[in-house]
Amino acid sequence: MPETAPFRPSWTSRRIAIGLGVAAAMAVLLTIDGPGITVDEPLDVRPGRNYVATLRAKGVRFFDRAVGDAVYRDNAEHPPLGRWLLGLASTAFEPIEIILRGGPDPTGTYVASGRVAPALVFGLLVGLVAAEAGRRWGRGAGLVAGVGLAIMPRAFAHAHLGALDTFIAAAWAAALIAAARAVESRRPSVLMALAGVAWGLALLTKIQAWFLPPIVLAWAVARLGPKRAFGPMVAWTGVGLATFVAGWPWLWHDTLARWSAYLGTGVERISIRALYFGTAYADRDLPWHYPWVYFLATVPVGLQLLGGWGLIRGWRGRRADPFPLLLAGSILVFLAVFSTNAPVYDGERLFLAAFPLWAILIGLGFADLWGRAGRKARVGLAGLVLAQGYGVVALHPFGLSYYNALVGGLPGAERLGLELTYWGDAVDRTLLDRLAAEARAGEAAAMAPTLAPQQGAFSTTRALARIPTVMADQDGAATAEWLVVSRREAYWPPAVRDRLGRDLVVERRARQGVWLSCLLRARKNASP
């Protein structure tokens, strides 16, 4: 009898990761038009479009000092990689947006086209998380790690937005995983040099990448010992810093001064207010537990339970497999840093990179429970995971407003005085199309609150431009016939509070019975 070939399942961990990555990217792309334009999107897409346009016009002269100074001078608060991706996507998909939307973007930013870049990167991140969990703990771990990240409502919501946060979450996770694999390899020095490129790309994305060196150093010393870790760490650090400087022409001249100024933007900046348990705090004055509460309250409870079991499982098996402790330690660094007087705001946004790491631990927790469970228990476990997708469906397209059952969902967050929306995403096209349908030529409209100059103008839709009506910023809130309000109460000027109790509510955008944005029309018998 011929020897029978061993059975190999068709759905390997790698194929599962690829499938989940593609599915996650497609889910975002198919719903990309849902959220309204957020505060930072024009601020990130516009410089990216300028990078692309300047490179086209100048060619290799793009790297001349005079050109570089002009390109980066007004946007050097962040490194350029994420903005390059946004600019490339915005430029490349602009013709498609014009066809689908029936005309050019009146603001000229083409934010919707730029959103394609984070959508695709989110797919890569989901695939990476699934691949890493699957490689270490099997197909079940990989499947649930990837699914878990994809159905975290706030992570899924960020993937729709043309900003930098999904990029740094992906770059941070990739850099950590690359370094962990390199340290575990037979040739750590060579592979750590390659991993340094991943760290350099993370540095070129956002300032949170500077959290990585102490974590990677601790991992290398723990795994290799102090002497053997020295060479790989030098290679990793040198290549990472070289990649960072090489990728940002702004740093090629006056390097130390500009580098120092850039690092200072993380601490020397305009204070941002946040509503937390009914009190509006400045970012440096928030209680130490702010990041811990948001980490616990913005991931579905079932996933939190699986992640908690993953922590327990990782601690018990730490001698044989210390990788879960690396993940837990990295999450702890994020939460600890933002528990100090470092500026923190916008709920989970500044530590979004912790969520992919948590997803890997969720995969570990699931795999361990699956291995222990009987048939009926496995059915229940699978049902538990699927049920965690409720938040994505119930809150979309306003996933940045998601709160889990620990605080009673969005109604509970309203009762507790937590921030219900922070970035303007609830001012969506549905609300603005209603304004365009109701407003008459010559009637003024304003948006409140506005946290950046011309935020109202950048939210102008094609329908509004045809009236034409361009929304003013919140300075016009007292006198405009129409007022568009986003429920970021810490930034409401007195005129907004007055009009909410006086003017006619024409449209509200709500989820779970809680309104997140509204359209007001001045009553004719009301004085401004």
Coordinates of C-alpha atoms in Angstrom, one line a residue:
M1 CA 0.0 0.0 0.0
P2 CA 1.4 3.5 -0.9
E3 CA 2.0 5.7 2.1
T4 CA -0.8 8.2 2.6
A5 CA 0.3 11.9 2.7
P6 CA -0.4 13.6 6.0
F7 CA -3.6 15.7 6.2
R8 CA -3.0 19.4 6.0
P9 CA -5.9 21.7 6.7
S10 CA -6.7 24.1 3.8
W11 CA -7.2 27.0 6.2
T12 CA -3.7 27.5 7.6
S13 CA -2.9 30.3 9.9
R14 CA -1.4 32.3 7.1
R15 CA -4.5 31.9 4.9
I16 CA -6.7 32.9 7.8
A17 CA -4.6 36.0 8.3
I18 CA -4.8 37.0 4.7
G19 CA -8.5 36.4 4.5
L20 CA -9.2 38.4 7.6
G21 CA -7.0 41.2 6.4
V22 CA -8.8 41.4 3.1
A23 CA -12.2 41.2 4.8
A24 CA -11.4 43.9 7.3
A25 CA -10.1 46.3 4.6
M26 CA -13.2 45.7 2.4
A27 CA -15.5 46.2 5.4
V28 CA -13.9 49.7 5.9
L29 CA -13.8 50.6 2.3
L30 CA -17.5 49.7 1.8
T31 CA -18.5 52.0 4.7
I32 CA -15.9 54.6 4.3
D33 CA -18.3 57.4 3.6
G34 CA -20.1 57.1 6.9
P35 CA -18.4 59.3 9.4
G36 CA -18.3 63.1 9.1
I37 CA -15.0 65.0 8.5
T38 CA -13.1 64.9 11.8
V39 CA -11.0 67.7 13.2
D40 CA -7.6 66.4 12.1
E41 CA -8.4 64.9 8.7
P42 CA -7.9 68.2 6.7
L43 CA -4.9 69.0 8.8
D44 CA -3.3 65.6 7.8
V45 CA -4.6 65.1 4.2
R46 CA -3.8 68.7 3.0
P47 CA 0.0 68.5 3.8
G48 CA 0.1 65.0 2.2
R49 CA -1.5 66.3 -1.0
N50 CA 1.1 69.1 -1.0
Y51 CA 3.9 66.6 -0.6
V52 CA 2.7 64.8 -3.7
A53 CA 2.1 67.9 -5.8
T54 CA 5.5 69.4 -4.9
L55 CA 7.3 66.2 -5.7
R56 CA 5.6 66.1 -9.1
A57 CA 6.4 69.7 -9.8
K58 CA 10.0 69.7 -8.5
G59 CA 11.3 66.2 -9.1
V60 CA 14.6 65.6 -7.3
R61 CA 14.6 69.3 -6.3
F62 CA 12.0 68.3 -3.8
F63 CA 15.0 67.5 -1.6
D64 CA 16.6 70.9 -1.8
R65 CA 16.7 72.8 1.4
A66 CA 14.5 75.7 0.2
V67 CA 11.8 73.4 -1.1
G68 CA 11.9 71.2 1.9
D69 CA 11.6 74.1 4.3
A70 CA 8.6 75.4 2.4
V71 CA 7.0 71.9 2.3
Y72 CA 7.4 71.0 6.0
R73 CA 7.6 74.3 7.8
D74 CA 3.9 74.5 8.7
N75 CA 3.3 70.8 9.5
A76 CA 6.5 69.6 11.3
E77 CA 4.5 68.7 14.4
H78 CA 4.2 65.2 13.0
P79 CA 6.7 63.2 10.9
P80 CA 5.6 62.8 7.3
L81 CA 5.0 59.1 6.5
G82 CA 1.3 59.0 7.4
R83 CA 0.7 62.2 5.6
W84 CA 2.5 60.8 2.5
L85 CA 0.2 57.8 2.6
L86 CA -2.9 60.1 2.9
G87 CA -1.7 62.4 0.1
L88 CA -0.9 59.5 -2.2
A89 CA -4.4 58.0 -1.6
S90 CA -6.2 61.3 -1.8
T91 CA -4.5 62.2 -5.1
A92 CA -4.8 58.7 -6.7
F93 CA -8.5 58.2 -5.9
E94 CA -9.5 61.8 -6.5
P95 CA -10.9 61.1 -10.0
I96 CA -13.0 58.2 -8.6
E97 CA -14.4 60.4 -5.8
I98 CA -15.4 63.0 -8.4
I99 CA -17.3 60.4 -10.4
L100 CA -19.0 58.8 -7.4
R101 CA -19.8 62.1 -5.7
G102 CA -20.9 63.9 -8.8
G103 CA -18.4 66.7 -8.9
P104 CA -15.2 68.0 -7.4
D105 CA -14.7 68.5 -3.7
P106 CA -15.5 72.2 -2.9
T107 CA -12.8 72.2 -0.2
G108 CA -10.1 70.7 -2.5
T109 CA -8.9 68.3 0.1
Y110 CA -10.6 65.0 -1.0
V111 CA -10.6 63.6 2.4
A112 CA -12.8 60.7 1.4
S113 CA -10.1 59.6 -1.1
G114 CA -7.4 59.9 1.5
R115 CA -9.4 57.6 3.8
V116 CA -8.5 54.7 1.5
A117 CA -5.0 54.6 2.9
P118 CA -5.9 53.9 6.6
A119 CA -8.6 51.4 5.4
L120 CA -5.9 49.4 3.6
V121 CA -3.4 49.7 6.5
F122 CA -6.1 48.5 8.9
G123 CA -6.5 45.4 6.7
L124 CA -2.7 44.8 7.0
L125 CA -2.9 45.3 10.7
V126 CA -5.7 42.8 11.2
G127 CA -3.7 40.3 9.1
L128 CA -0.6 40.9 11.1
V129 CA -2.3 40.4 14.4
A130 CA -4.0 37.2 13.1
A131 CA -0.7 35.9 11.7
E132 CA 1.3 36.5 14.8
A133 CA -1.3 34.9 17.1
G134 CA -1.8 32.0 14.7
R135 CA 2.0 31.4 14.4
R136 CA 2.4 31.2 18.1
W137 CA -0.7 29.5 19.4
G138 CA -2.6 28.0 16.4
R139 CA -5.4 28.8 14.0
G140 CA -8.1 29.5 16.6
A141 CA -5.9 32.1 18.3
G142 CA -5.1 33.8 15.0
L143 CA -8.8 33.8 13.9
V144 CA -10.1 35.4 17.1
A145 CA -7.2 37.8 17.4
G146 CA -7.9 39.1 13.9
V147 CA -11.7 39.1 14.3
G148 CA -11.3 40.7 17.8
L149 CA -9.4 43.7 16.5
A150 CA -11.7 44.1 13.5
I151 CA -14.8 44.3 15.7
M152 CA -13.4 46.6 18.3
P153 CA -15.7 49.5 17.5
R154 CA -13.3 52.3 18.1
A155 CA -10.4 50.6 16.2
F156 CA -12.8 49.9 13.3
A157 CA -14.0 53.6 13.4
H158 CA -10.5 55.0 13.3
A159 CA -9.8 52.9 10.2
H160 CA -12.4 55.1 8.4
L161 CA -10.6 58.4 9.1
G162 CA -7.9 60.1 7.1
A163 CA -5.7 60.7 10.2
L164 CA -2.5 59.2 11.6
D165 CA -3.9 57.0 14.4
T166 CA -4.5 53.8 12.5
F167 CA -1.0 54.2 10.9
I168 CA 0.8 54.5 14.2
A169 CA -1.2 51.5 15.6
A170 CA -0.1 49.4 12.7
A171 CA 3.5 50.7 12.6
W172 CA 3.9 50.3 16.4
A173 CA 2.6 46.7 16.4
A174 CA 4.8 45.8 13.3
A175 CA 7.9 47.2 14.9
L176 CA 7.3 45.4 18.2
I177 CA 6.6 42.1 16.5
A178 CA 9.6 42.4 14.2
A179 CA 11.9 43.1 17.1
A180 CA 10.5 40.2 19.2
R181 CA 11.0 37.8 16.3
A182 CA 14.5 39.1 15.7
V183 CA 15.6 38.6 19.3
E184 CA 14.2 35.1 19.2
S185 CA 16.0 34.2 16.0
R186 CA 19.4 32.4 15.5
R187 CA 20.9 35.6 14.0
P188 CA 19.6 38.4 16.2
S189 CA 22.0 41.1 15.1
V190 CA 21.2 40.8 11.4
L191 CA 17.5 40.5 12.0
M192 CA 17.5 43.3 14.6
A193 CA 19.0 45.6 12.0
L194 CA 16.1 44.7 9.7
A195 CA 13.7 45.2 12.5
G196 CA 15.2 48.7 13.0
V197 CA 13.8 49.7 9.7
A198 CA 10.3 48.9 11.0
W199 CA 11.0 51.0 14.1
G200 CA 12.3 53.8 11.8
L201 CA 9.0 53.7 9.9
A202 CA 7.1 53.9 13.1
L203 CA 9.2 56.9 14.1
L204 CA 8.3 58.5 10.8
T205 CA 4.6 58.0 11.6
K206 CA 4.0 59.5 15.1
I207 CA 5.8 60.3 18.3
Q208 CA 4.4 57.3 20.2
A209 CA 7.1 55.2 18.5
W210 CA 9.6 56.6 21.0
F211 CA 8.0 54.3 23.6
L212 CA 9.5 51.3 21.9
P213 CA 13.3 51.5 22.8
P214 CA 12.9 50.7 26.6
I215 CA 10.5 47.9 25.8
V216 CA 12.7 46.3 23.1
L217 CA 15.8 46.7 25.3
A218 CA 14.1 45.0 28.2
W219 CA 13.0 42.1 25.9
A220 CA 16.5 41.7 24.4
V221 CA 18.2 41.7 27.8
A222 CA 15.7 39.2 29.2
R223 CA 16.0 36.9 26.2
L224 CA 19.7 37.2 25.4
G225 CA 21.4 38.6 28.5
P226 CA 23.1 42.0 28.8
K227 CA 26.2 41.1 26.8
R228 CA 24.6 39.3 23.9
A229 CA 21.9 42.0 23.7
F230 CA 24.4 44.8 23.2
G231 CA 25.1 44.2 19.5
P232 CA 21.6 43.6 18.4
M233 CA 20.4 46.7 20.2
V234 CA 23.1 48.9 18.7
A235 CA 22.0 47.6 15.2
W236 CA 18.3 48.1 15.9
T237 CA 18.8 51.6 17.3
G238 CA 21.3 52.8 14.6
V239 CA 19.2 51.5 11.7
G240 CA 16.0 52.9 13.2
L241 CA 17.4 56.4 13.8
A242 CA 19.0 56.4 10.3
T243 CA 15.7 55.5 8.7
F244 CA 13.9 58.2 10.7
V245 CA 16.3 61.0 9.6
A246 CA 16.6 59.7 6.0
G247 CA 12.8 59.7 5.6
W248 CA 12.3 63.2 6.9
P249 CA 14.1 65.8 4.8
W250 CA 13.1 68.5 7.3
L251 CA 15.7 67.0 9.7
W252 CA 18.6 67.1 7.2
H253 CA 19.4 70.7 8.1
D254 CA 19.6 72.2 11.6
T255 CA 19.1 68.6 12.7
L256 CA 19.5 68.9 16.5
A257 CA 17.4 72.1 16.8
R258 CA 14.6 70.7 14.6
W259 CA 14.7 67.3 16.3
S260 CA 14.5 69.0 19.7
A261 CA 11.6 71.2 18.6
Y262 CA 9.7 68.2 17.2
L263 CA 10.1 66.2 20.4
G264 CA 8.9 69.3 22.3
T265 CA 5.6 69.2 20.5
G266 CA 4.6 66.2 22.6
V267 CA 4.7 68.3 25.8
E268 CA 4.6 72.0 24.7
R269 CA 1.3 72.4 23.0
I270 CA -2.1 74.1 23.4
S271 CA -4.0 72.5 26.1
I272 CA -7.0 70.4 25.0
R273 CA -10.1 69.9 27.3
A274 CA -11.8 66.6 27.9
L275 CA -15.1 65.9 29.7
Y276 CA -14.5 63.2 32.3
F277 CA -17.2 62.2 34.8
G278 CA -19.0 65.5 34.4
T279 CA -16.0 67.7 34.7
A280 CA -14.1 69.5 31.9
Y281 CA -10.4 69.0 32.6
A282 CA -7.4 70.4 30.8
D283 CA -5.3 67.5 29.3
R284 CA -2.6 67.7 31.9
D285 CA -5.1 67.8 34.8
L286 CA -7.0 64.6 34.0
P287 CA -7.1 62.1 36.9
W288 CA -4.5 59.3 36.6
H289 CA -7.1 56.7 35.9
Y290 CA -8.4 58.3 32.7
P291 CA -6.5 55.9 30.3
W292 CA -7.3 52.9 32.4
V293 CA -11.0 53.7 32.4
Y294 CA -11.0 54.2 28.6
F295 CA -9.0 51.0 28.0
L296 CA -11.6 49.1 30.0
A297 CA -14.7 50.8 28.7
T298 CA -14.1 51.0 25.0
V299 CA -13.6 47.3 24.1
P300 CA -16.6 44.9 24.1
V301 CA -16.9 43.1 27.5
G302 CA -16.6 39.6 26.0
L303 CA -13.3 40.5 24.4
Q304 CA -12.1 42.0 27.6
L305 CA -12.8 38.7 29.4
L306 CA -10.9 36.7 26.7
G307 CA -8.0 39.1 27.0
G308 CA -8.0 38.8 30.7
W309 CA -7.9 35.0 30.4
G310 CA -5.1 35.5 27.9
L311 CA -3.2 37.4 30.5
I312 CA -3.7 34.7 33.1
R313 CA -2.6 32.0 30.6
G314 CA 0.4 34.1 29.6
W315 CA 1.5 34.5 33.2
R316 CA 1.2 30.8 34.0
G317 CA 3.2 29.9 30.9
R318 CA 5.7 32.7 31.2
R319 CA 8.8 30.5 31.5
A320 CA 8.1 28.5 28.3
D321 CA 6.6 31.5 26.4
P322 CA 7.3 35.0 27.7
F323 CA 5.8 36.7 24.6
P324 CA 2.5 37.4 26.3
L325 CA 4.4 39.3 29.0
L326 CA 6.0 41.5 26.3
L327 CA 2.5 42.3 25.0
A328 CA 1.2 43.0 28.5
G329 CA 4.2 45.1 29.4
S330 CA 3.8 47.2 26.2
I331 CA 0.2 47.9 27.0
L332 CA 1.2 48.8 30.6
V333 CA 3.8 51.3 29.3
F334 CA 1.1 53.1 27.3
L335 CA -1.3 53.2 30.2
A336 CA 1.4 54.2 32.7
V337 CA 2.8 57.0 30.5
F338 CA -0.6 58.6 30.1
S339 CA -1.4 58.2 33.8
T340 CA 1.3 60.8 34.5
N341 CA 0.9 64.5 33.8
A342 CA 1.6 63.8 30.1
P343 CA -1.2 65.4 27.9
V344 CA -4.0 62.9 27.3
Y345 CA -7.4 63.4 25.7
D346 CA -9.8 62.0 23.1
G347 CA -10.5 58.9 25.0
E348 CA -8.5 56.0 23.5
R349 CA -6.9 57.8 20.6
L350 CA -3.4 58.5 21.9
F351 CA -2.9 54.9 23.0
L352 CA -4.8 53.2 20.1
A353 CA -1.6 51.1 19.5
A354 CA -2.3 49.1 22.6
F355 CA -5.4 47.6 21.1
P356 CA -3.7 45.4 18.5
L357 CA -1.5 44.0 21.2
W358 CA -4.6 43.3 23.4
A359 CA -6.2 41.6 20.4
I360 CA -3.3 39.1 20.3
L361 CA -3.8 38.3 24.0
I362 CA -7.5 37.9 23.3
G363 CA -6.6 35.3 20.7
L364 CA -4.4 33.5 23.3
G365 CA -7.3 33.5 25.8
F366 CA -9.7 32.1 23.3
A367 CA -7.3 29.3 22.1
D368 CA -6.7 28.2 25.7
L369 CA -10.4 28.1 26.5
W370 CA -11.2 26.3 23.3
G371 CA -8.7 23.6 24.1
R372 CA -10.2 23.0 27.4
A373 CA -13.9 23.2 26.4
G374 CA -16.3 20.4 25.3
R375 CA -18.5 20.6 22.3
K376 CA -21.4 22.6 23.9
A377 CA -18.9 25.0 25.6
R378 CA -17.2 25.6 22.2
V379 CA -20.5 26.5 20.6
G380 CA -21.1 29.0 23.4
L381 CA -17.5 30.3 23.1
A382 CA -17.9 30.9 19.4
G383 CA -21.2 32.6 20.0
L384 CA -19.7 34.9 22.6
V385 CA -17.0 36.0 20.1
L386 CA -19.6 36.7 17.3
A387 CA -21.8 38.6 19.7
Q388 CA -19.0 41.1 20.3
G389 CA -19.6 42.5 16.9
Y390 CA -22.9 44.1 18.0
G391 CA -21.1 47.4 18.9
V392 CA -19.7 47.9 15.5
V393 CA -23.2 47.5 13.9
A394 CA -25.1 49.4 16.5
L395 CA -22.8 52.5 16.6
H396 CA -21.7 52.7 13.0
P397 CA -20.7 55.2 11.6
F398 CA -20.1 56.8 15.0
G399 CA -17.9 54.1 16.5
L400 CA -15.7 56.6 18.3
S401 CA -18.7 57.1 20.6
Y402 CA -18.8 53.4 21.7
Y403 CA -18.8 52.4 25.3
N404 CA -19.2 48.8 26.5
A405 CA -21.6 47.3 29.1
L406 CA -19.3 48.1 32.0
V407 CA -20.5 51.7 31.8
G408 CA -24.0 50.9 30.4
G409 CA -23.2 51.6 26.8
L410 CA -23.7 55.1 25.4
P411 CA -26.7 55.9 27.7
G412 CA -24.6 55.0 30.7
A413 CA -21.7 57.2 29.4
E414 CA -24.2 60.1 29.1
R415 CA -25.4 59.5 32.7
L416 CA -21.8 59.3 34.0
G417 CA -20.7 62.5 32.2
L418 CA -18.2 60.9 29.9
E419 CA -17.3 62.4 26.5
L420 CA -19.9 61.3 24.0
T421 CA -18.1 62.4 20.9
Y422 CA -14.8 64.1 20.5
W423 CA -13.7 64.5 16.9
G424 CA -16.7 65.8 14.9
D425 CA -17.4 62.5 13.1
A426 CA -21.1 62.7 14.1
V427 CA -21.5 65.8 11.8
D428 CA -22.0 63.5 8.9
R429 CA -23.3 64.0 5.3
T430 CA -26.8 63.0 6.4
L431 CA -26.9 66.0 8.8
L432 CA -25.3 68.3 6.3
D433 CA -27.5 67.2 3.4
R434 CA -30.5 68.1 5.6
L435 CA -29.0 71.6 6.1
A436 CA -28.5 71.9 2.3
A437 CA -32.1 70.9 1.7
E438 CA -33.5 73.3 4.2
A439 CA -31.2 76.4 4.0
R440 CA -31.9 79.2 1.6
A441 CA -29.3 81.2 -0.4
G442 CA -27.9 84.0 1.8
E443 CA -28.7 82.2 5.1
A444 CA -25.6 81.9 7.3
A445 CA -24.6 78.6 9.0
A446 CA -22.0 77.9 11.7
M447 CA -20.5 74.8 13.3
A448 CA -19.8 74.3 16.9
P449 CA -17.5 73.4 18.5
T450 CA -14.6 74.0 16.2
L451 CA -11.2 73.0 17.4
A452 CA -9.1 74.1 14.4
P453 CA -9.3 77.1 12.1
Q454 CA -11.8 76.7 9.2
Q455 CA -13.1 73.4 10.5
G456 CA -16.6 74.5 9.5
A457 CA -15.4 75.4 5.9
F458 CA -13.6 72.1 5.5
S459 CA -16.8 70.3 6.3
T460 CA -18.6 71.9 3.4
T461 CA -20.3 69.3 1.2
R462 CA -21.0 69.5 -2.5
A463 CA -24.7 70.1 -1.7
L464 CA -23.9 73.0 0.6
A465 CA -21.6 74.5 -2.0
R466 CA -24.4 74.5 -4.6
I467 CA -26.7 76.8 -2.4
P468 CA -24.0 78.2 -1.7
T469 CA -23.5 78.0 2.0
V470 CA -20.1 77.7 3.7
M471 CA -20.2 77.0 7.4
A472 CA -18.4 79.4 9.7
D473 CA -16.5 78.3 12.8
Q474 CA -18.1 78.6 16.2
D475 CA -17.5 82.4 16.4
G476 CA -20.6 82.6 14.3
A477 CA -22.7 80.5 16.6
A478 CA -24.6 83.4 18.2
T479 CA -25.9 85.0 15.0
A480 CA -26.1 82.4 12.2
E481 CA -29.6 81.3 11.1
W482 CA -28.4 77.7 11.1
L483 CA -26.2 76.0 13.7
V484 CA -24.6 72.5 13.4
V485 CA -23.7 71.2 16.9
S486 CA -21.4 68.3 17.8
R487 CA -21.8 67.0 21.3
R488 CA -18.4 67.7 22.6
E489 CA -19.7 69.6 25.6
A490 CA -16.4 70.6 27.1
Y491 CA -16.0 73.0 24.1
W492 CA -19.5 74.4 23.8
P493 CA -19.4 78.2 24.0
P494 CA -22.3 79.9 25.8
A495 CA -24.0 80.8 22.6
V496 CA -24.4 77.1 21.8
R497 CA -25.9 76.2 25.2
D498 CA -28.3 79.1 24.8
R499 CA -29.5 78.1 21.4
L500 CA -29.9 74.4 22.3
G501 CA -32.6 75.5 24.7
R502 CA -34.2 78.0 22.4
D503 CA -33.9 77.1 18.7
L504 CA -35.8 74.6 16.6
V505 CA -34.1 71.2 16.3
V506 CA -34.4 70.2 12.6
E507 CA -32.3 67.0 12.7
R508 CA -30.5 64.9 15.2
R509 CA -28.0 62.1 14.7
A510 CA -28.2 59.6 17.6
R511 CA -27.2 56.1 18.6
Q512 CA -28.7 54.0 21.4
G513 CA -31.1 56.9 22.2
V514 CA -28.3 59.4 22.8
W515 CA -28.0 62.3 20.4
L516 CA -24.4 63.0 19.1
S517 CA -25.0 65.9 16.7
C518 CA -27.9 68.1 15.7
L519 CA -29.0 70.8 13.3
L520 CA -30.7 73.9 14.8
R521 CA -32.6 76.7 13.0
A522 CA -33.1 80.1 14.7
R523 CA -36.7 80.7 15.6
K524 CA -38.0 83.8 13.9
N525 CA -39.3 85.4 17.0
A526 CA -36.1 84.7 18.9
S527 CA -33.5 87.4 19.4
P528 CA -29.9 86.3 18.7

